[in-house]
Short mmCIF file of C-alpha atoms in Angstrom, two decimals:
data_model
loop_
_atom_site.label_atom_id
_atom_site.label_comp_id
_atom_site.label_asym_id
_atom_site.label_seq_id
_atom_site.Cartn_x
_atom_site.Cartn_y
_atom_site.Cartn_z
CA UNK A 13 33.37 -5.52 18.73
CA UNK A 14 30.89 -3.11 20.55
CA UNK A 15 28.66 -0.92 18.25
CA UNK A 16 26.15 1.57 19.89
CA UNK A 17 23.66 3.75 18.03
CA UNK A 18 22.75 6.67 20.02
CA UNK A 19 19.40 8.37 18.77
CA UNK A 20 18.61 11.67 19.08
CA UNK A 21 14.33 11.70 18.12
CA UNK A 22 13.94 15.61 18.56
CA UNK A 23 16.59 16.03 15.39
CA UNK A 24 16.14 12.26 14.27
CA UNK A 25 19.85 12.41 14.32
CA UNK A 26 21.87 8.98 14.93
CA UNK A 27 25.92 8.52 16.12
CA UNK A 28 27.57 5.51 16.98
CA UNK A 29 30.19 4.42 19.53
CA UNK A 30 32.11 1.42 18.05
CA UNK A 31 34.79 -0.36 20.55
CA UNK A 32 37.51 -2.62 20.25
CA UNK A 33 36.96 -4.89 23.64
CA UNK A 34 40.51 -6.30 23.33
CA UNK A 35 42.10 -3.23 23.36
CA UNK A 36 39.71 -1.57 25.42
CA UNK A 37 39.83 1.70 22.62
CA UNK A 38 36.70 3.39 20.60
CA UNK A 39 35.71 5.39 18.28
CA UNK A 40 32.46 7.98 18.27
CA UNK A 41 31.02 8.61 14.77
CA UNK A 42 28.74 12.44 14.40
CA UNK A 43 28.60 12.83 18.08
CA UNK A 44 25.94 15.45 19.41
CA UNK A 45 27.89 18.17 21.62
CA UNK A 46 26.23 17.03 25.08
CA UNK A 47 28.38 14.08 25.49
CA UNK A 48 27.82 12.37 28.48
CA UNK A 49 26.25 9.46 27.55
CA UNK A 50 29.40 8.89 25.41
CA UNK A 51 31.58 9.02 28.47
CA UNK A 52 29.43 7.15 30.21
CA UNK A 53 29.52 4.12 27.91
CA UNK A 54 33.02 4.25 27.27
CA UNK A 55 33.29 4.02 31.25
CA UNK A 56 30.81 1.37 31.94
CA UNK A 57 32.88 -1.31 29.26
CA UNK A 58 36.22 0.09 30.13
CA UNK A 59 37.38 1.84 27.21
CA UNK A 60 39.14 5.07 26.23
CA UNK A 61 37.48 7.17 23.24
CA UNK A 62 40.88 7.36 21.37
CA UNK A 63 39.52 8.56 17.96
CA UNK A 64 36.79 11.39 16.85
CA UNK A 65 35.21 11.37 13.51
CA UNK A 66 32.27 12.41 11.78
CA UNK A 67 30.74 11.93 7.72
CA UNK A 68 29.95 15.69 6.26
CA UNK A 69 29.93 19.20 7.53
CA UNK A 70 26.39 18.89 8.97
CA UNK A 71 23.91 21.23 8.22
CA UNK A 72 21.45 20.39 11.00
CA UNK A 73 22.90 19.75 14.33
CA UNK A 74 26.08 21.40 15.68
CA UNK A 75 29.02 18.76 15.76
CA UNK A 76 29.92 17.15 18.89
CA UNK A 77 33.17 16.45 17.31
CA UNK A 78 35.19 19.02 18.91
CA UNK A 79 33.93 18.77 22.16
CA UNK A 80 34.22 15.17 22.92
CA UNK A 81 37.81 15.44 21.59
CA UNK A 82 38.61 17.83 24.11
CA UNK A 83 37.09 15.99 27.29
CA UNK A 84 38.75 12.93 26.29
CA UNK A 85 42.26 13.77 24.40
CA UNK A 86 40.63 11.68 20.93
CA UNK A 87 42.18 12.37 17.96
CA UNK A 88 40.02 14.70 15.39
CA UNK A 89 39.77 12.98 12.14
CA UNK A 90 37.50 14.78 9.57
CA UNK A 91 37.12 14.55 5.78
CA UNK A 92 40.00 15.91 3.25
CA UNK A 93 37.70 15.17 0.60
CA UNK A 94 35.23 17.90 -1.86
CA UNK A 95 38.46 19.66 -2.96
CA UNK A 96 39.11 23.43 -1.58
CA UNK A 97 35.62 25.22 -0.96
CA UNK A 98 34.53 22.27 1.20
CA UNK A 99 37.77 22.26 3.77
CA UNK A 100 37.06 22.04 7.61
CA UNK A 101 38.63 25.25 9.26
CA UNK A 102 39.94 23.75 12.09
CA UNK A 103 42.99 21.44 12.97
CA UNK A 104 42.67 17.74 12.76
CA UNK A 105 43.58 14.23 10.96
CA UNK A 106 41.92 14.91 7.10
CA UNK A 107 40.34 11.48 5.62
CA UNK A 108 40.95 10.57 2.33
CA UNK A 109 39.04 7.67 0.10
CA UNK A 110 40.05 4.64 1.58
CA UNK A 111 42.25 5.97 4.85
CA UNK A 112 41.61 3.54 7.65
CA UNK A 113 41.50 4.22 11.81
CA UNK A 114 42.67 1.37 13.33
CA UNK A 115 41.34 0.53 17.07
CA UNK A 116 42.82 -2.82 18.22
CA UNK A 117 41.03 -5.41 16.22
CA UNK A 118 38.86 -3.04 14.03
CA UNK A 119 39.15 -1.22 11.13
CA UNK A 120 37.41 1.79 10.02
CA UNK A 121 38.07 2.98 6.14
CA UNK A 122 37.00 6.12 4.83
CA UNK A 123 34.57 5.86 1.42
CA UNK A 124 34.49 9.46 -0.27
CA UNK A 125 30.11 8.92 -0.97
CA UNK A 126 29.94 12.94 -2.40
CA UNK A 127 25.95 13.78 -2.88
CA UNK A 128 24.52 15.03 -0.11
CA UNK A 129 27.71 17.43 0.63
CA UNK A 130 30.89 17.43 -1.68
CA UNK A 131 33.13 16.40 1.15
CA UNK A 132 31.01 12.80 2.63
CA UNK A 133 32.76 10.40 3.65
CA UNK A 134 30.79 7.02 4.91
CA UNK A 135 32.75 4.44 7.13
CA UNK A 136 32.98 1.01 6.43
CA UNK A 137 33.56 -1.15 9.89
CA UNK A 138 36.04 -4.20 9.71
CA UNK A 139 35.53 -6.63 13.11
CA UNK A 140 39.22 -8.28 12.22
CA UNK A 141 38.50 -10.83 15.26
CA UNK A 142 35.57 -11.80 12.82
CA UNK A 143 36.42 -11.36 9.06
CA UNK A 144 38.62 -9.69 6.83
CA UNK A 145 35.69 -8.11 5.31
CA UNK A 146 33.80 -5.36 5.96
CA UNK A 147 30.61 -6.32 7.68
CA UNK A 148 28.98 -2.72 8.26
CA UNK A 149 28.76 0.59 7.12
CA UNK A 150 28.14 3.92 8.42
CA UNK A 151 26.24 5.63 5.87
CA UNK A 152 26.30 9.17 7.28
CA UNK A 153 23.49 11.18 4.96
CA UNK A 154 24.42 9.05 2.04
CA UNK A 155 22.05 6.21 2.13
CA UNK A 156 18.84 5.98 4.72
CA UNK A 157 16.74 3.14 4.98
CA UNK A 158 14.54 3.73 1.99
CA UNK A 159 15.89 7.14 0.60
CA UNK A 160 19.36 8.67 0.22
CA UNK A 161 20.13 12.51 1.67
CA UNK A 162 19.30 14.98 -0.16
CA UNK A 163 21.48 17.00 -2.49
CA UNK A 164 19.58 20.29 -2.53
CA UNK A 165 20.78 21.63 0.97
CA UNK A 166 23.62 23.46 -0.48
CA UNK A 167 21.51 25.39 -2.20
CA UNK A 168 18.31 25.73 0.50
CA UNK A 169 20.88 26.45 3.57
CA UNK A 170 24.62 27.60 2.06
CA UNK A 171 23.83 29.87 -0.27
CA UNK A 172 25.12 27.85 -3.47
CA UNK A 173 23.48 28.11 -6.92
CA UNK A 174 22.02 24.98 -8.47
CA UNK A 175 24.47 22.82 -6.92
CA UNK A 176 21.32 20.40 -6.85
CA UNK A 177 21.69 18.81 -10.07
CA UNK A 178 25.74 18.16 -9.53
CA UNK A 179 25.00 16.33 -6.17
CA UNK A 180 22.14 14.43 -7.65
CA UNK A 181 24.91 13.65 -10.44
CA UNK A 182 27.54 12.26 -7.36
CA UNK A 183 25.22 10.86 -5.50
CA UNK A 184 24.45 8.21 -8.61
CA UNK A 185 28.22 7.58 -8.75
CA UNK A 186 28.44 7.00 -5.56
CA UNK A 187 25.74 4.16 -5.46
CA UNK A 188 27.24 2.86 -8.88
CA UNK A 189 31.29 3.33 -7.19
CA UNK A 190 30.93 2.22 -3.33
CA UNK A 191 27.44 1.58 -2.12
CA UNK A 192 26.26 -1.25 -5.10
CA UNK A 193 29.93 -2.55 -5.21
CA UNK A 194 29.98 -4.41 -1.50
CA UNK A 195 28.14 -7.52 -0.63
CA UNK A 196 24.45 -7.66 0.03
CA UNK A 197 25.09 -8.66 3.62
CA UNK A 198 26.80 -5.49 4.99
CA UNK A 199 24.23 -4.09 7.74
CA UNK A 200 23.98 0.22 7.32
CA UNK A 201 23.55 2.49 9.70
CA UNK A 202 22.42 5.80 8.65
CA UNK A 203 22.85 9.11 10.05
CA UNK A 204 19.08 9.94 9.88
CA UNK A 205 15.47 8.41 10.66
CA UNK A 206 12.11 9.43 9.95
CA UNK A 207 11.48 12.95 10.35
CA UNK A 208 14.66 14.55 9.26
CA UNK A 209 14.65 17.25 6.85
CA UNK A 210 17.81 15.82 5.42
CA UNK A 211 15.49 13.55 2.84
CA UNK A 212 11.82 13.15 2.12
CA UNK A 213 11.00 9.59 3.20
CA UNK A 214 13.58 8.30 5.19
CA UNK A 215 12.72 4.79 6.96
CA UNK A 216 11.84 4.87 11.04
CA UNK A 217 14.10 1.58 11.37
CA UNK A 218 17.47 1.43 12.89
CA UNK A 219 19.42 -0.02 10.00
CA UNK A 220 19.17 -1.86 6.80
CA UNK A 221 21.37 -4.35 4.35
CA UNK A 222 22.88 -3.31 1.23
CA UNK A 223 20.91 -6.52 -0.12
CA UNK A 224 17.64 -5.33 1.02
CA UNK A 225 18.37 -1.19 -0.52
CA UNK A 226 19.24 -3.31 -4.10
CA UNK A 227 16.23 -5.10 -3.81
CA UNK A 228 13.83 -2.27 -2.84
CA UNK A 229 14.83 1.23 -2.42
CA UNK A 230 13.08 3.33 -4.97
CA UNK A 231 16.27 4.65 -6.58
CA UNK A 232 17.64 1.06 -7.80
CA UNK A 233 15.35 0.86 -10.57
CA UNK A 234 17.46 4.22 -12.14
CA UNK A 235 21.01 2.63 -11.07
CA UNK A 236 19.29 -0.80 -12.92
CA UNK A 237 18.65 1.04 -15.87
CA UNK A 238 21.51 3.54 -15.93
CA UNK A 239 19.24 6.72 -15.77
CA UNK A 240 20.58 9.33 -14.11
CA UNK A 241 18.36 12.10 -15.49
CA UNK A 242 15.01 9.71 -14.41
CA UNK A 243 16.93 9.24 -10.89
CA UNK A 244 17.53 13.20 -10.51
CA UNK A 245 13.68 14.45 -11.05
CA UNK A 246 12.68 11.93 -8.34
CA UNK A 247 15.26 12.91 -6.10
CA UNK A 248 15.30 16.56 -6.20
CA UNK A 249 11.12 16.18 -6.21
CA UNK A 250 9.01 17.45 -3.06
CA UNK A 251 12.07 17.57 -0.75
CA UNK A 252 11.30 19.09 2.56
CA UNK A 253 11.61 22.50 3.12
CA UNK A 254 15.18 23.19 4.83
CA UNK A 255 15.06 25.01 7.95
CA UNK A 256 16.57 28.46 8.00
CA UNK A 257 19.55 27.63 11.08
CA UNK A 258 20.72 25.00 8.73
CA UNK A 259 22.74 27.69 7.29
CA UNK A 260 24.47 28.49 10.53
CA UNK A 261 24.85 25.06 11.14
CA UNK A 262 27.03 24.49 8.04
CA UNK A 263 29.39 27.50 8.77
CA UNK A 264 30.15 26.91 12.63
CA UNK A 265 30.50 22.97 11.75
CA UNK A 266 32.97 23.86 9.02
CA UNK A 267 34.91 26.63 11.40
CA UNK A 268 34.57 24.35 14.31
CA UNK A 269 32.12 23.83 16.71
CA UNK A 270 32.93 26.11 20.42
CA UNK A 271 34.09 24.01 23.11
CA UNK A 272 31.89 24.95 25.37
CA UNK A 273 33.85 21.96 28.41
CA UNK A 274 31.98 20.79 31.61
CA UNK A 275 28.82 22.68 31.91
CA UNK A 276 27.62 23.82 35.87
CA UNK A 277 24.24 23.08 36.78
CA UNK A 278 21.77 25.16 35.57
CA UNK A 279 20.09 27.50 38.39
CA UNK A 280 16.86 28.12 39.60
CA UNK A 281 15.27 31.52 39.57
CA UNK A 282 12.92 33.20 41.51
CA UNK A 283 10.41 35.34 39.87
CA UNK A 284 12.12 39.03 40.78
CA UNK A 285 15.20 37.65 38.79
CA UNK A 286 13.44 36.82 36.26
CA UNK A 287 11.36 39.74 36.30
CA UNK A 288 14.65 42.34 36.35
CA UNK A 289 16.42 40.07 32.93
CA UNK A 290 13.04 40.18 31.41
CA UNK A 291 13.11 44.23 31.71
CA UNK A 292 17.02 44.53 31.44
CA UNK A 293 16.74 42.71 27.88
CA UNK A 294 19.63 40.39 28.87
CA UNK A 295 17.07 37.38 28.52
CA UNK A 296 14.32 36.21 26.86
CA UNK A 297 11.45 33.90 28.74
CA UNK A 298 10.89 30.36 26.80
CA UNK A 299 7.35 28.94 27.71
CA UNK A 300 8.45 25.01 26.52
CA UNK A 301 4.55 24.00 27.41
CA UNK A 302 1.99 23.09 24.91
CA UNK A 303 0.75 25.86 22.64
CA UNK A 304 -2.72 25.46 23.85
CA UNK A 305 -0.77 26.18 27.28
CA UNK A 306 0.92 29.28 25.91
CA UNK A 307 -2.76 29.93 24.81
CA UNK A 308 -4.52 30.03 27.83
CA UNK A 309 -1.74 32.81 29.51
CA UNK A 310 1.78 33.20 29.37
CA UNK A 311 4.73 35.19 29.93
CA UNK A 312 4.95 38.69 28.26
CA UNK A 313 7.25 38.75 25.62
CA UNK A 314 7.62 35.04 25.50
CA UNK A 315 9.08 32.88 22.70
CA UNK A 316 6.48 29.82 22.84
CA UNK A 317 8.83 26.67 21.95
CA UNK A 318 7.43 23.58 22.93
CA UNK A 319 10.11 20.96 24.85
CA UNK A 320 11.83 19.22 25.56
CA UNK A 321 10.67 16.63 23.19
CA UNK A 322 11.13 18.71 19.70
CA UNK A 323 12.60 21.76 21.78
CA UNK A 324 16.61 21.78 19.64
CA UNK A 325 14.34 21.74 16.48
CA UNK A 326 11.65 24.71 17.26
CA UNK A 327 14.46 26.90 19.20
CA UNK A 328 16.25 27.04 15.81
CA UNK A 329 13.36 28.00 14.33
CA UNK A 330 12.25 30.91 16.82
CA UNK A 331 15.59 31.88 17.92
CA UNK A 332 18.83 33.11 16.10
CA UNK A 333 22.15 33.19 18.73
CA UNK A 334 24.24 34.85 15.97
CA UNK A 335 21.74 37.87 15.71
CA UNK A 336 20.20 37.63 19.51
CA UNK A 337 22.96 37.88 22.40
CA UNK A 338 20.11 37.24 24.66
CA UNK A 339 20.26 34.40 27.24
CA UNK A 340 17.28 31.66 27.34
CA UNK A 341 15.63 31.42 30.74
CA UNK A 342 13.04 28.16 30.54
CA UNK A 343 10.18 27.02 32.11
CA UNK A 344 10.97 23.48 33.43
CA UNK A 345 9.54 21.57 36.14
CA UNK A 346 12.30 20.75 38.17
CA UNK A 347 16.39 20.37 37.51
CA UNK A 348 16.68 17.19 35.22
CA UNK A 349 14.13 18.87 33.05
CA UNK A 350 16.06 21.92 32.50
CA UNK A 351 19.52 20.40 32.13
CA UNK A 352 17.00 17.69 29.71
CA UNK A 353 16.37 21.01 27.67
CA UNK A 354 19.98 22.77 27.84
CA UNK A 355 21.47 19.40 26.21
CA UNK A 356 18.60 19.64 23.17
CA UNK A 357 19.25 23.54 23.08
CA UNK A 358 23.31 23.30 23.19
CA UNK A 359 22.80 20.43 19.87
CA UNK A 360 21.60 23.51 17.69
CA UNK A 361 24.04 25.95 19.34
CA UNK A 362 22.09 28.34 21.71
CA UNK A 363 24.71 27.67 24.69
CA UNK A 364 23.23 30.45 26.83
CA UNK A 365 20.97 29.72 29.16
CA UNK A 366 20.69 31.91 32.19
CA UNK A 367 18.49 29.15 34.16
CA UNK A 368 15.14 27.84 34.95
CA UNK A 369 11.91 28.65 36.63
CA UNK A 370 9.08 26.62 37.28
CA UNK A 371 6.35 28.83 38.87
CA UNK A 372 5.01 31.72 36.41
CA UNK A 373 2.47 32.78 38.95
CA UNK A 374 4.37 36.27 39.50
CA UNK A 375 5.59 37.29 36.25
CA UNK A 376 3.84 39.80 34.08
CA UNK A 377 1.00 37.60 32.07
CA UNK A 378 0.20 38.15 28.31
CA UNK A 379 -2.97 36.56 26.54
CA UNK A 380 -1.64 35.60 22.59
CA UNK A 381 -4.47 37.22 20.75
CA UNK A 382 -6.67 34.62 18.46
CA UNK A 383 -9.08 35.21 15.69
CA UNK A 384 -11.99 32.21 15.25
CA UNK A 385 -12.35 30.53 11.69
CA UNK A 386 -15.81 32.30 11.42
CA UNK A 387 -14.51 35.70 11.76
CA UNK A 388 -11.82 35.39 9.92
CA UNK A 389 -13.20 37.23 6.74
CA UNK A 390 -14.20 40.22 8.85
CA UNK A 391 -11.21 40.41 10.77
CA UNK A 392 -8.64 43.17 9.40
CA UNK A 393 -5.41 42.04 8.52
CA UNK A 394 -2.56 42.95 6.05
CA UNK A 395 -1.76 39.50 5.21
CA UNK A 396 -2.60 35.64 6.09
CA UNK A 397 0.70 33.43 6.72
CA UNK A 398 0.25 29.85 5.91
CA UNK A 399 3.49 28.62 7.72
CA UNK A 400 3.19 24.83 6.63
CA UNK A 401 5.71 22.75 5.04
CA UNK A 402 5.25 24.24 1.11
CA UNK A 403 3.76 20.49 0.32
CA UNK A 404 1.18 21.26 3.01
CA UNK A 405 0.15 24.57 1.08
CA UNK A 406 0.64 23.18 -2.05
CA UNK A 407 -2.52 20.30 -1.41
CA UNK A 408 -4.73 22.92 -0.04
CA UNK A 409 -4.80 26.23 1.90
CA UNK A 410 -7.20 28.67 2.91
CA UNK A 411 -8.10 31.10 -0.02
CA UNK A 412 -5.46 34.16 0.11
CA UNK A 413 -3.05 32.93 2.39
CA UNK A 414 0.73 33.41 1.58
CA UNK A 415 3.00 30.77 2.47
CA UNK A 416 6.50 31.51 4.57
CA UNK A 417 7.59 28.32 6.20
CA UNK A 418 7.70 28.79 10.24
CA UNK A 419 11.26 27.21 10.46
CA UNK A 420 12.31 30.09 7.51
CA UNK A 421 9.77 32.87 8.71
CA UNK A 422 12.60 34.70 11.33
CA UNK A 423 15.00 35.01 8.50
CA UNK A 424 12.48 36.19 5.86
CA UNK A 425 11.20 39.31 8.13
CA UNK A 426 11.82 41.56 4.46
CA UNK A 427 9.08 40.06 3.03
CA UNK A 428 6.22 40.50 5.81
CA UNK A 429 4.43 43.57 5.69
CA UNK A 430 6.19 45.93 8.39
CA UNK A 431 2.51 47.39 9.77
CA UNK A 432 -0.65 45.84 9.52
CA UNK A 433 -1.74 42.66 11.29
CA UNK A 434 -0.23 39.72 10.59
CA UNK A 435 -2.96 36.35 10.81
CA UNK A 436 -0.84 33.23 10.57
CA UNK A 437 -1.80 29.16 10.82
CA UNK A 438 -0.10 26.32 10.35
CA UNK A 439 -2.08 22.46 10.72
CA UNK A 440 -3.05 22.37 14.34
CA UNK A 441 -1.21 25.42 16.20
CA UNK A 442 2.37 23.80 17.22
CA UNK A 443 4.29 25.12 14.99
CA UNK A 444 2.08 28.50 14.25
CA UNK A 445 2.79 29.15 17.90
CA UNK A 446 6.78 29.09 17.08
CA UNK A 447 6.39 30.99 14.57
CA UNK A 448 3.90 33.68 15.76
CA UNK A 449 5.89 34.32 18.97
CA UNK A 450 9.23 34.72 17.39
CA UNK A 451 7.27 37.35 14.36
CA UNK A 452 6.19 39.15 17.85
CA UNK A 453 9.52 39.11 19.24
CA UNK A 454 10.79 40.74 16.37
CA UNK A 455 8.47 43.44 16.41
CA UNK A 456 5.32 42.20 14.42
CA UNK A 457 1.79 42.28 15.14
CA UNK A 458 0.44 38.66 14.93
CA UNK A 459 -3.28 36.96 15.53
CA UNK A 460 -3.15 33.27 15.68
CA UNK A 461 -5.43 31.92 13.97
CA UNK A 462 -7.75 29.43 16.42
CA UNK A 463 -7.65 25.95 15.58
CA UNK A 464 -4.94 26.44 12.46
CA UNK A 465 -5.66 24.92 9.69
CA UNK A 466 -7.56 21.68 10.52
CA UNK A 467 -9.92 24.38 13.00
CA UNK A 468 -10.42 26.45 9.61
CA UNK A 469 -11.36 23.28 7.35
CA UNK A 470 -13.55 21.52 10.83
CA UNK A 471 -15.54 25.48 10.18
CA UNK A 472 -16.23 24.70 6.74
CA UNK A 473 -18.10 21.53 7.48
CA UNK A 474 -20.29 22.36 9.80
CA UNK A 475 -21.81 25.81 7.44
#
């Protein structure tokens, strides 16, 4: 049996390519929609992708599902599970508790783990040339190393109502029912690492054991005691803010995903091309350098979004497809960099990107205006915008300062003042500089304040 965890670190988002050598058939578990590296595998051992699958209706990522089912001819198998409200809109095999794919030697059965999402399934991976048993599991957002996905999204990103303390309540009988009831020695592979906003303290390590969860994961001691309303105040406590897109997310993964098929190369573009998109509205200029970059000059009009290392996670926080028909042109320094870019930008659903350039030297400059710590108190503004995580304003902020998180801020424009100034920070100025350029984009006045936070607090010690 071949299993293959392919990590994506800019969403901290795993999938897995499991093969059956003897038969020469796999399977690709929550694939990301730039698939290549799927093919490729398959290729290199000689197998055909025969089957498509993934655990939940994901709320962060746009599925890959679809689209490596249609490059390949794979059958679609999705989850029949979290009765009608929580039905996939599109046409494909529907999973049950305990349905099994079968590739050659291996088995993969369906466990119906409802917490995180009503519908979860999690796989458990048979190696018949090995065992009879199950020696693996793919946990989805059910259980990470150290944590277990949150419940809460429904509510933060899909507009439920206190659905919270029911998926808190499934997620318990789900450890009790599947996860506690196989053998310690069944490896898991989650479908999240540090960094995701899909739990609060999610482990950086590949995979874990049943064994070593039971033994240490903070939630055993409830399951232990049977105390489900001890284990539901810890879980629902401090979870991450949920970023805004994670709403779109949810309804194009439960509609389906667009094929979007084999992608052409993107093109590079000279400055006059840019220039005429730029003043035609048709596109919007991405400066994917360093904020203090974007500080020091950059494109009129830009969205500042930092790639192409985090570049699928701030695009969904500065950019909105489903309101913006705009196309993306990028700064990248050569062609691998840009298509590098298009493949995070495609994984959150912005397919349109017009192209690349890598020489701003003749487009029309702008200087993001900044207002020093020291003058901050004699600086007019109408409000200051704390754009942290809510934990990071919670253990300290700068006196006044409203929070607005900078992955909600696009879709919360109704409660920014429409005229004024707008002075917003976040820690250092990454995220600020998201934040700031997409409020600008959308029509509001913005200083950044220099330095962010940690410049603000670094002021304070040496008066």
């Amino acid at each position: 049996m071949l299993l293959e965890r392919f990590y994506d670190e800019d969403l901290a988002q795993a999938s897995y390519f499991i093969g059956c050598q003897a038969k020469g058939e796999a399977i690709v578990v929550d694939a990301r929609r730039d698939i290549t590296e799927y093919l490729a595998l398959a290729a290199k051992q000689g197998m055909r992708i025969t089957a498509v699958t993934e655990t939940h209706i994901h709320a962060d990522y746009l599925s890959g599902t679809r689209e490596l089912a249609a490059a390949t001819g794979a059958t679609t198998y999705v989850s029949g599970e979290g009765g009608a409200d929580w039905q996939y809109g599109f046409e494909a095999e529907r999973l049950m508790d305990k349905d099994s794919i079968t590739l050659g030697n291996i088995t993969v059965t369906a466990r119906h783990t409802p917490g995180h999402t009503p519908e979860h399934l999690s796989f458990l991976i048979t190696d018949g040339a090995y065992s009879s048993e199950p020696g693996y599991m793919l946990s989805g957002d059910f259980v990470f190393a150290g944590d277990l996905g949150r419940p809460d999204l429904l509510d933060e990103a899909a507009g439920g109502v206190d659905t919270r303390f029911a998926g808190a309540s499934q997620l318990f009988k789900s450890l009790q029912e599947v996860f506690l009831q196989l053998p310690d020695h069944v490896q898991v592979y989650p479908g999240h690492g540090s960094g995701s906003a899909c739990g609060k303290a999610l482990g950086a390590v590949p995979s874990t054991t049943v064994g070593y969860e039971r033994a240490n994961a903070w939630w055993a001691r409830y399951l232990n005691t049977n105390d489900e309303q001890g284990f539901t105040n810890e879980l629902l406590e401090n979870q991450p803010d949920a970023h805004a897109y994670f709403g779109r997310m949810k309804r194009q993964n439960r509609d389906g995903a667009a094929v979007m098929g084999p992608l052409q190369p993107l093109q590079e573009l000279d400055a006059q091309q840019v220039r005429t998109m730029l003043e035609e509205r048709s596109a919007v200029f991405v400066d994917t350098r360093d904020h203090q970059q974007v500080h020091a000059g950059t494109v009129a009009g830009a969205l500042a979004i930092p790639g192409p290392d985090k570049l699928a996670t701030f695009a969904g926080w500065g950019f909105d497809p489903e309101r913006d028909e705009r196309a993306l042109i990028v700064f990248a320094t050569g062609a691998d960099q840009a298509e590098e870019m298009r493949n995070h930008l495609v994984r959150v659903g912005i397919d349109k990107v017009a192209g690349y350039i890598s020489d701003l030297t003749d487009l029309p400059s702008y200087l993001p205006e900044q207002v020093h710590p020291r003058d901050l108190q004699n600086f007019e503004h109408s409000v200051l915008l704390d754009v942290r995580n809510r934990t990071e304003y919670n253990d300290g902020h700068i006196p006044g300062a409203k929070w607005l998180s900078a992955s909600q801020a696009l879709w919360k424009l109704d409660s920014l003042p429409t005229d004024g100034v707008i002075v917003s920070y976040c820690q250092s100025g990454k995220r600020n500089a998201v934040a700031a350029s997409a409020l600008r984009d959308a029509g509001y006045t913005v200083v950044e304040l220099t330095g962010s936070y940690a410049g603000w607090q670094s002021e304070l010690v040496s008066q």
